[in-house]
Coordinates of C-alpha atoms in Angstrom, one line a residue:
M1 CA 0.0 0.0 0.0
K2 CA 1.4 3.4 -1.0
T3 CA 1.7 6.3 1.4
L4 CA -0.1 9.5 0.7
L5 CA 2.3 12.4 0.4
S6 CA 2.0 15.4 2.8
N7 CA 3.9 17.1 5.6
A8 CA 2.3 14.6 8.1
T9 CA 3.6 11.5 6.2
L10 CA 7.2 12.5 5.4
E11 CA 8.6 10.4 8.2
K12 CA 6.4 7.4 7.1
L13 CA 7.6 7.2 3.5
P14 CA 9.7 4.3 2.3
V15 CA 13.4 4.5 3.4
T16 CA 14.5 4.5 -0.2
V17 CA 12.9 7.9 -0.8
V18 CA 15.1 11.0 0.0
T19 CA 13.1 13.6 2.0
P20 CA 13.9 17.2 2.8
D21 CA 16.6 17.5 5.4
Y22 CA 15.4 20.9 6.8
D23 CA 12.4 22.1 8.8
R24 CA 9.7 23.2 6.4
T25 CA 7.9 25.0 9.1
K26 CA 10.7 27.5 9.3
V27 CA 10.8 28.2 5.5
S28 CA 9.1 31.2 4.0
A29 CA 8.8 32.2 0.3
G30 CA 11.4 34.6 -1.1
V31 CA 11.1 33.4 -4.7
A32 CA 7.8 33.5 -6.7
H33 CA 7.7 31.3 -9.8
I34 CA 5.3 31.9 -12.6
G35 CA 4.7 28.7 -14.6
V36 CA 5.0 25.8 -12.2
G37 CA 5.3 23.0 -14.7
N38 CA 7.3 19.8 -14.9
F39 CA 10.5 21.5 -15.9
H40 CA 10.5 24.1 -13.0
R41 CA 9.8 21.3 -10.5
A42 CA 12.5 19.1 -11.8
H43 CA 15.1 21.9 -12.1
Q44 CA 14.9 25.2 -10.2
A45 CA 12.7 23.8 -7.4
L46 CA 15.3 21.1 -6.8
Y47 CA 18.2 23.6 -6.7
L48 CA 16.2 25.7 -4.1
D49 CA 15.4 22.6 -2.2
R50 CA 19.1 22.0 -1.7
I51 CA 19.6 25.6 -0.8
L52 CA 17.0 25.4 2.0
A53 CA 19.1 22.8 3.7
L54 CA 21.9 25.3 4.2
P55 CA 22.1 27.4 7.3
G56 CA 20.5 30.8 7.1
Q57 CA 18.7 30.2 3.8
E58 CA 15.2 29.6 5.2
A59 CA 13.8 32.8 3.5
W60 CA 14.3 31.4 0.0
G61 CA 11.3 29.0 -0.4
I62 CA 9.1 29.2 -3.5
L63 CA 5.6 30.7 -3.9
G64 CA 4.1 29.0 -6.9
V65 CA 2.0 31.3 -9.1
G66 CA -0.6 29.9 -11.5
I67 CA -1.9 32.4 -14.1
R68 CA -3.7 30.3 -16.7
Q69 CA -7.3 29.5 -16.0
G70 CA -8.7 26.1 -16.7
K71 CA -9.0 22.5 -15.6
R72 CA -5.3 21.9 -15.4
E73 CA -4.7 24.9 -13.2
T74 CA -7.6 23.8 -10.9
G75 CA -6.1 20.3 -10.6
R76 CA -2.6 21.7 -9.9
A77 CA -3.8 24.0 -7.2
E78 CA -5.8 21.2 -5.5
A79 CA -2.8 18.9 -5.6
F80 CA -0.5 21.4 -4.1
D81 CA -3.0 22.1 -1.3
K82 CA -3.6 18.4 -0.6
Q83 CA 0.2 17.6 -0.6
D84 CA 1.4 20.8 1.2
G85 CA 3.3 21.7 -2.0
L86 CA 5.3 18.5 -1.9
F87 CA 6.0 16.3 -4.9
T88 CA 8.3 13.4 -5.8
L89 CA 11.1 13.7 -8.4
T90 CA 12.6 10.6 -9.9
E91 CA 16.0 11.1 -11.5
F92 CA 17.0 8.4 -14.0
S93 CA 20.6 7.6 -14.7
P94 CA 21.8 5.6 -17.7
D95 CA 24.0 3.5 -15.5
D96 CA 22.8 3.7 -11.9
P97 CA 19.6 3.0 -10.0
A98 CA 16.9 5.8 -10.1
V99 CA 16.8 8.2 -7.2
V100 CA 13.5 9.2 -5.8
R101 CA 13.3 12.4 -3.7
V102 CA 10.6 14.5 -2.2
V103 CA 11.1 18.2 -3.1
G104 CA 9.9 20.6 -0.4
S105 CA 10.9 24.0 -1.7
I106 CA 7.4 25.0 -2.9
V107 CA 5.9 26.2 0.4
D108 CA 2.9 28.1 -0.9
Y109 CA 0.8 28.4 -4.0
V110 CA -1.5 31.1 -5.3
S111 CA -3.9 30.4 -8.2
C112 CA -5.6 32.7 -10.6
N113 CA -8.8 30.9 -9.5
E114 CA -8.5 33.0 -6.3
G115 CA -8.6 36.1 -8.5
Y116 CA -5.8 37.9 -10.3
D117 CA -5.8 40.7 -7.8
A118 CA -4.8 38.1 -5.2
L119 CA -1.8 37.2 -7.4
I120 CA -0.7 40.8 -7.6
R121 CA -0.9 41.3 -3.8
R122 CA 1.2 38.2 -3.2
L123 CA 3.9 39.3 -5.7
A124 CA 3.9 42.7 -4.0
D125 CA 4.8 41.1 -0.6
P126 CA 8.1 42.6 0.5
A127 CA 9.4 39.0 1.3
I128 CA 9.4 38.2 -2.5
R129 CA 12.8 39.2 -3.8
I130 CA 13.0 37.2 -7.0
V131 CA 10.3 36.3 -9.6
T132 CA 11.3 33.5 -11.8
L133 CA 9.6 32.5 -15.0
T134 CA 9.1 29.5 -17.3
I135 CA 6.4 30.7 -19.7
T136 CA 7.9 29.0 -22.9
E137 CA 10.0 30.4 -25.7
G138 CA 7.0 32.0 -27.4
G139 CA 5.6 33.4 -24.3
Y140 CA 7.5 36.7 -24.3
F141 CA 5.8 38.4 -27.3
V142 CA 9.1 39.8 -28.5
D143 CA 9.7 40.1 -32.3
A144 CA 12.8 39.3 -34.3
D145 CA 14.1 42.9 -33.7
G146 CA 13.7 42.5 -29.9
A147 CA 10.6 44.8 -29.6
F148 CA 7.6 43.9 -27.5
M149 CA 4.6 43.1 -29.6
L150 CA 2.0 45.6 -28.3
D151 CA -0.3 44.9 -31.2
D152 CA -0.7 41.2 -30.4
P153 CA -4.4 40.7 -29.6
F154 CA -3.6 39.0 -26.3
I155 CA -1.4 41.8 -25.1
A156 CA -3.6 44.6 -26.5
E157 CA -6.6 43.1 -24.6
D158 CA -4.6 42.8 -21.4
L159 CA -3.5 46.4 -21.5
K160 CA -7.1 47.4 -21.4
R161 CA -7.9 45.5 -18.3
D162 CA -8.0 47.2 -14.9
I163 CA -6.6 44.0 -13.4
P164 CA -4.4 42.3 -16.0
Q165 CA -4.0 38.6 -16.4
S166 CA -0.7 38.1 -18.3
A167 CA 2.6 37.5 -16.6
F168 CA 3.7 41.0 -17.7
G169 CA 0.7 42.8 -16.4
L170 CA 0.6 40.9 -13.1
V171 CA 4.3 41.6 -12.4
C172 CA 4.1 45.2 -13.5
E173 CA 1.1 45.9 -11.2
A174 CA 2.9 44.2 -8.3
L175 CA 5.9 46.4 -9.0
R176 CA 3.6 49.4 -9.1
L177 CA 2.4 48.6 -5.6
R178 CA 5.9 48.0 -4.3
R179 CA 7.1 51.3 -5.8
D180 CA 4.1 53.2 -4.3
E181 CA 4.6 51.5 -0.9
G182 CA 8.3 52.1 -0.8
V183 CA 9.1 48.4 -0.7
G184 CA 11.5 48.4 -3.6
P185 CA 11.9 46.1 -6.6
F186 CA 12.5 42.4 -7.1
T187 CA 14.6 40.6 -9.7
V188 CA 12.9 39.1 -12.7
L189 CA 14.7 36.0 -13.8
S190 CA 13.7 34.2 -17.0
C191 CA 14.4 30.5 -17.0
D192 CA 13.2 29.8 -20.6
N193 CA 15.2 28.5 -23.6
L194 CA 15.4 31.9 -25.3
Q195 CA 18.4 33.7 -26.7
H196 CA 19.4 36.5 -24.3
N197 CA 16.4 35.7 -22.1
G198 CA 17.2 38.4 -19.7
T199 CA 17.1 41.0 -22.4
A200 CA 13.9 39.5 -23.8
A201 CA 12.3 39.6 -20.4
Q202 CA 13.3 43.3 -19.9
S203 CA 11.9 44.2 -23.3
A204 CA 8.6 42.4 -22.5
F205 CA 8.0 43.7 -19.0
C206 CA 9.2 47.2 -19.6
G207 CA 7.4 47.4 -22.9
F208 CA 4.1 46.4 -21.2
A209 CA 4.7 48.8 -18.3
E210 CA 5.6 51.8 -20.6
A211 CA 2.5 51.2 -22.7
R212 CA 0.3 51.1 -19.5
D213 CA 2.1 53.9 -17.5
P214 CA 5.3 55.5 -18.8
S215 CA 6.4 56.6 -15.4
L216 CA 6.1 53.0 -14.1
G217 CA 8.0 51.7 -17.1
A218 CA 10.8 54.2 -16.4
W219 CA 11.0 53.1 -12.8
I220 CA 11.2 49.4 -13.7
R221 CA 14.0 50.1 -16.2
E222 CA 16.0 51.9 -13.6
N223 CA 15.4 49.6 -10.6
V224 CA 14.5 46.1 -11.7
S225 CA 17.3 43.7 -12.7
F226 CA 16.7 41.1 -15.5
P227 CA 19.6 38.7 -15.4
S228 CA 20.0 36.1 -18.1
S229 CA 20.2 32.4 -17.4
M230 CA 20.8 29.1 -19.1
V231 CA 18.8 26.1 -17.8
D232 CA 19.4 22.5 -18.8
R233 CA 17.7 19.3 -17.8
I234 CA 15.5 16.8 -19.8
A235 CA 12.1 16.6 -18.0
P236 CA 9.5 14.8 -20.1
S237 CA 5.7 15.3 -20.0
V238 CA 4.0 13.1 -17.4
T239 CA 1.1 11.0 -18.6
D240 CA -1.4 9.1 -16.4
A241 CA 0.5 5.9 -17.1
D242 CA 3.7 7.7 -15.9
V243 CA 2.0 8.7 -12.7
A244 CA 1.0 5.1 -12.0
R245 CA 4.5 3.8 -13.0
L246 CA 6.4 6.3 -10.9
N247 CA 4.2 5.9 -7.8
D248 CA 4.4 2.1 -8.0
A249 CA 8.2 2.3 -8.1
S250 CA 8.5 4.9 -5.3
G251 CA 5.8 3.5 -3.0
V252 CA 4.4 7.1 -2.6
E253 CA 0.9 8.2 -3.6
D254 CA 1.7 11.4 -5.4
L255 CA -0.8 13.3 -7.4
T256 CA 1.8 15.2 -9.4
P257 CA 5.1 13.2 -9.6
V258 CA 7.8 14.4 -12.1
Y259 CA 10.8 12.6 -13.5
S260 CA 14.0 13.6 -15.3
E261 CA 17.4 12.6 -16.3
D262 CA 20.2 12.8 -13.7
F263 CA 22.0 15.7 -15.5
K264 CA 21.2 19.3 -14.6
Q265 CA 22.9 22.6 -15.2
W266 CA 22.0 26.2 -14.3
V267 CA 24.1 29.2 -15.4
V268 CA 22.9 32.6 -14.1
E269 CA 24.1 36.1 -14.6
D270 CA 25.0 37.4 -11.2
A271 CA 22.8 40.6 -11.3
F272 CA 20.2 40.6 -8.5
C273 CA 18.7 43.9 -7.3
A274 CA 17.2 42.6 -4.1
G275 CA 19.5 39.9 -2.9
R276 CA 19.7 36.2 -3.8
P277 CA 20.2 32.8 -2.2
E278 CA 23.5 31.0 -2.0
F279 CA 23.2 29.6 -5.5
E280 CA 26.9 28.8 -5.8
A281 CA 26.8 26.5 -2.8
V282 CA 24.6 24.0 -4.7
G283 CA 26.3 24.0 -8.1
V284 CA 24.6 27.0 -9.9
Q285 CA 27.3 28.6 -12.0
L286 CA 27.2 32.4 -11.5
R287 CA 28.8 34.3 -14.4
A288 CA 29.1 37.9 -15.6
D289 CA 28.1 36.7 -19.1
V290 CA 25.8 33.8 -19.7
A291 CA 25.6 34.2 -23.5
P292 CA 28.5 31.8 -24.4
Y293 CA 26.9 29.0 -22.3
E294 CA 23.5 29.8 -23.7
Q295 CA 24.7 29.6 -27.3
V296 CA 26.3 26.2 -26.8
K297 CA 23.2 24.8 -25.1
L298 CA 20.6 26.3 -27.5
R299 CA 22.5 25.5 -30.7
M300 CA 23.7 22.0 -29.7
L301 CA 21.4 20.3 -27.2
N302 CA 18.1 22.1 -28.1
A303 CA 18.9 22.1 -31.8
A304 CA 19.8 18.4 -31.7
H305 CA 16.5 17.8 -29.9
T306 CA 14.8 19.6 -32.8
V307 CA 16.6 17.5 -35.4
V308 CA 15.8 14.2 -33.8
S309 CA 12.2 15.1 -33.1
H310 CA 11.2 16.1 -36.6
V311 CA 13.3 13.5 -38.4
G312 CA 12.4 10.8 -35.8
L313 CA 8.6 11.5 -36.1
R314 CA 8.8 11.5 -39.9
I315 CA 10.4 8.0 -39.9
G316 CA 7.9 6.6 -37.4
Y317 CA 9.5 6.9 -33.9
R318 CA 7.8 8.4 -30.9
T319 CA 10.5 8.7 -28.3
V320 CA 14.0 10.0 -28.3
H321 CA 15.7 6.8 -27.1
A322 CA 13.8 4.8 -29.8
A323 CA 15.1 7.1 -32.5
M324 CA 18.6 6.8 -31.1
Q325 CA 18.5 3.1 -31.8
D326 CA 18.6 4.0 -35.5
L327 CA 22.2 4.4 -36.5
R328 CA 21.1 6.7 -39.4
V329 CA 19.6 9.1 -36.9
V330 CA 22.7 9.0 -34.7
S331 CA 25.0 9.6 -37.7
L332 CA 22.8 12.6 -38.7
L333 CA 23.1 14.1 -35.2
E334 CA 26.9 13.5 -35.1
S335 CA 27.3 15.2 -38.4
F336 CA 25.1 18.1 -37.4
L337 CA 26.8 18.7 -34.0
D338 CA 30.4 18.1 -34.9
G339 CA 30.4 19.1 -38.6
D340 CA 27.9 22.0 -38.8
V341 CA 27.4 23.6 -35.4
A342 CA 30.7 23.1 -33.4
P343 CA 32.9 25.0 -35.8
L344 CA 30.6 28.0 -35.6
L345 CA 30.6 28.4 -31.9
T346 CA 32.9 30.4 -29.5
P347 CA 32.4 28.4 -26.3
P348 CA 33.3 29.4 -22.8
D349 CA 36.8 28.4 -21.7
D350 CA 35.4 25.6 -19.4
V351 CA 33.3 24.0 -22.2
D352 CA 34.7 21.4 -24.7
V353 CA 32.2 21.4 -27.5
G354 CA 33.3 17.9 -28.7
E355 CA 32.7 16.4 -25.2
Y356 CA 29.5 18.4 -25.0
A357 CA 28.3 16.9 -28.2
R358 CA 29.1 13.4 -27.0
N359 CA 27.3 14.0 -23.7
V360 CA 24.2 15.2 -25.6
L361 CA 24.1 11.9 -27.5
R362 CA 24.6 9.9 -24.3
R363 CA 21.7 11.8 -22.7
F364 CA 19.4 11.1 -25.7
R365 CA 20.1 7.4 -25.4
S366 CA 18.5 7.0 -22.0
A367 CA 15.6 4.6 -22.3
A368 CA 14.5 5.3 -18.7
V369 CA 13.9 9.0 -19.5
G370 CA 11.9 8.1 -22.7
D371 CA 11.3 11.7 -23.7
Q372 CA 8.5 12.2 -26.2
L373 CA 9.2 13.4 -29.7
E374 CA 5.8 15.0 -30.0
R375 CA 6.5 17.2 -26.9
I376 CA 9.9 18.3 -28.3
A377 CA 8.6 18.9 -31.9
S378 CA 5.5 20.9 -30.8
D379 CA 5.5 24.7 -30.8
S380 CA 8.1 24.8 -33.6
F381 CA 7.1 28.3 -34.7
A382 CA 8.6 29.5 -31.5
K383 CA 11.5 27.0 -31.2
L384 CA 12.9 26.8 -34.7
P385 CA 14.2 30.4 -34.9
V386 CA 15.9 30.1 -31.5
F387 CA 17.5 26.7 -32.0
L388 CA 18.3 26.5 -35.7
G389 CA 18.0 30.0 -37.2
T390 CA 21.5 31.3 -36.4
T391 CA 23.2 28.1 -37.5
V392 CA 21.4 28.1 -40.8
R393 CA 22.2 31.7 -41.4
E394 CA 25.9 31.3 -40.6
L395 CA 26.2 28.2 -42.8
I396 CA 24.5 30.0 -45.7
D397 CA 26.7 33.1 -45.2
A398 CA 29.8 30.9 -45.2
G399 CA 28.7 29.1 -48.4
R400 CA 28.8 25.7 -46.6
D401 CA 26.6 22.7 -47.2
I402 CA 23.2 23.0 -45.7
S403 CA 21.8 19.6 -46.6
L404 CA 21.2 18.4 -43.0
E405 CA 19.3 21.5 -42.1
A406 CA 17.3 21.5 -45.3
F407 CA 16.4 17.8 -44.7
T408 CA 15.4 18.5 -41.1
L409 CA 13.1 21.4 -42.1
A410 CA 11.7 19.3 -44.9
C411 CA 10.7 16.7 -42.3
W412 CA 9.3 19.5 -40.2
A413 CA 7.1 20.7 -43.1
E414 CA 5.9 17.2 -43.9
N415 CA 5.0 16.7 -40.3
A416 CA 2.4 19.4 -40.5
A417 CA 0.0 16.7 -41.7
N418 CA 0.4 15.0 -38.3
V419 CA 0.9 11.6 -40.0
D420 CA 4.3 9.8 -40.3
D421 CA 5.7 8.0 -43.4
K422 CA 4.0 4.8 -42.2
G423 CA 0.6 6.4 -42.0
A424 CA 0.5 6.5 -38.2
P425 CA -0.9 9.7 -36.6
F426 CA 0.7 12.0 -34.1
D427 CA -0.3 15.3 -32.5
L428 CA 1.9 18.4 -32.9
R429 CA 0.6 21.6 -31.4
E430 CA 1.5 25.0 -32.6
P431 CA 0.2 27.6 -30.1
N432 CA 2.3 30.4 -31.7
A433 CA 1.1 29.8 -35.3
S434 CA -1.9 31.5 -36.8
D435 CA -4.4 29.8 -39.1
A436 CA -2.7 31.6 -42.0
D437 CA 0.7 30.3 -40.9
L438 CA -0.6 26.7 -40.8
A439 CA -2.3 27.1 -44.2
T440 CA 1.0 28.3 -45.7
L441 CA 2.8 25.4 -44.1
R442 CA 0.3 22.9 -45.7
A443 CA 0.1 24.7 -49.1
D444 CA 0.6 22.8 -52.3
D445 CA 3.5 25.0 -53.1
L446 CA 6.4 23.0 -51.5
A447 CA 8.5 26.2 -51.1
A448 CA 5.8 28.2 -49.5
P449 CA 6.8 27.5 -45.8
L450 CA 10.1 29.4 -46.4
S451 CA 8.1 32.6 -46.8
L452 CA 6.8 32.4 -43.2
T453 CA 7.9 35.1 -40.8
L454 CA 9.5 32.5 -38.5
F455 CA 12.3 32.4 -41.2
D456 CA 13.0 36.1 -41.1
G457 CA 16.7 36.7 -40.5
W458 CA 17.7 33.1 -41.5
G459 CA 18.9 34.0 -44.9
V460 CA 16.8 31.3 -46.6
A461 CA 14.8 33.8 -48.7
G462 CA 17.9 34.8 -50.6
S463 CA 19.4 31.3 -50.9
E464 CA 18.4 29.5 -54.0
S465 CA 20.5 26.6 -53.0
F466 CA 18.7 26.2 -49.7
A467 CA 15.2 26.6 -51.2
S468 CA 16.0 24.0 -54.0
R469 CA 17.3 21.5 -51.5
F470 CA 14.3 22.0 -49.2
V471 CA 11.8 21.4 -52.0
A472 CA 13.8 18.4 -53.4
F473 CA 13.9 16.8 -50.0
R474 CA 10.1 17.3 -49.5
K475 CA 9.4 15.6 -52.9
D476 CA 11.8 12.8 -52.1
I477 CA 10.4 12.2 -48.6
R478 CA 6.9 12.0 -50.1
E479 CA 8.0 9.5 -52.8
R480 CA 10.3 7.3 -50.8
G481 CA 10.1 8.1 -47.1
A482 CA 12.5 10.0 -44.8
A483 CA 14.4 6.8 -43.7
K484 CA 15.5 5.9 -47.3
V485 CA 16.3 9.6 -48.1
L486 CA 18.5 9.7 -45.0
A487 CA 20.2 6.5 -45.8
D488 CA 21.1 7.8 -49.3
M489 CA 22.4 11.0 -47.8
Q490 CA 24.9 8.9 -45.8
A491 CA 25.8 6.5 -48.5

């Protein structure tokens, strides 16, 4: 019989489960996190859980903030309430037994179901000194030139509301209260896979504030810090079957378990306007410049994920580790990482890109993690420019071969039909694509997708070579299938 998870049952859990080694009753929230999904709970929440075990760090617990109305938010809020914010994290290693731990750093949770004004008041609490975010790559509404998209219908509507509902509006109104009450600012720390995510966050939040109240926008620009960060850990989506599997293995009855690989990394720009926890004591890398780490991660790990997801789905695979059993896919990734990307990078002194590439492939081979290709391939309109755009542009500018990238994007375009080469369906979701975008992607003109705005700045519009290769691959994939096309590329 499994044990229900709560503060009252921590000492009754199986001895194989690692539990918090600090007194949660003494912990208060100093960090508010917007977007409490699987990745946050498997990554930042774990780092802060370790920090709370250190002397004098009790003020750095997490206040979870749920801003999206709906059934999922209701379920999450209820689960946090029933389990006192606790959840299990199972870390899978390729070589060693899995480690199950209870993470206790989320000590409170406020949901939009309680009213958006309640969220604003909680963020305005003087105890909150950092607001962290995981709102996805496409969630910042920043265009290719770095400008905040004030004309987006969602943003335009939120600007009209007395009580806003977006992350930008909620944070800006909380900062307004803090300014007016003399409390002072907090740091806004983006933890999304976005180039220069600190700059993007500053553009978004200041852009919203300036449109709503220029004086507030000016105050935020002058007083709030927006450090950049690089986050890395593979944390798959959790299905109902995963919940049952994880709970059976742990012996814990957990409503919201998460799982991940055993690797994790967090590089943060050390620029905090209202203090910070002892990040360095638990392995967070504090740097003056995060950009070199960010580029390696986005253009190698995330880009390789993009390649394997679109090519793997086209061939007929559904998980990363299954695709990695195909030597043609492995060879494609090796050529992409070592031949195309690595020579273009200027890595930090402490990063060997060759070793980094080998580690990426090792991580992808983990059968225990079993990451879903559909999860990775979804939201491509937001992800492709971030993960592949710079590499494609630099290859074109250098006059180098772009066959691997053209093939990957041909698979991406063919995947718009949500059916693989074997006729089996899958489900890719594109929340950042309009109906017109999707119509262009599915048009009879095989070159039409290259006219989409997501390709602005890639250099593909002026490259006849890239366009011809892209169209030729699409035709060949339709006639023979991606697996045979890929095999011929490597012959």
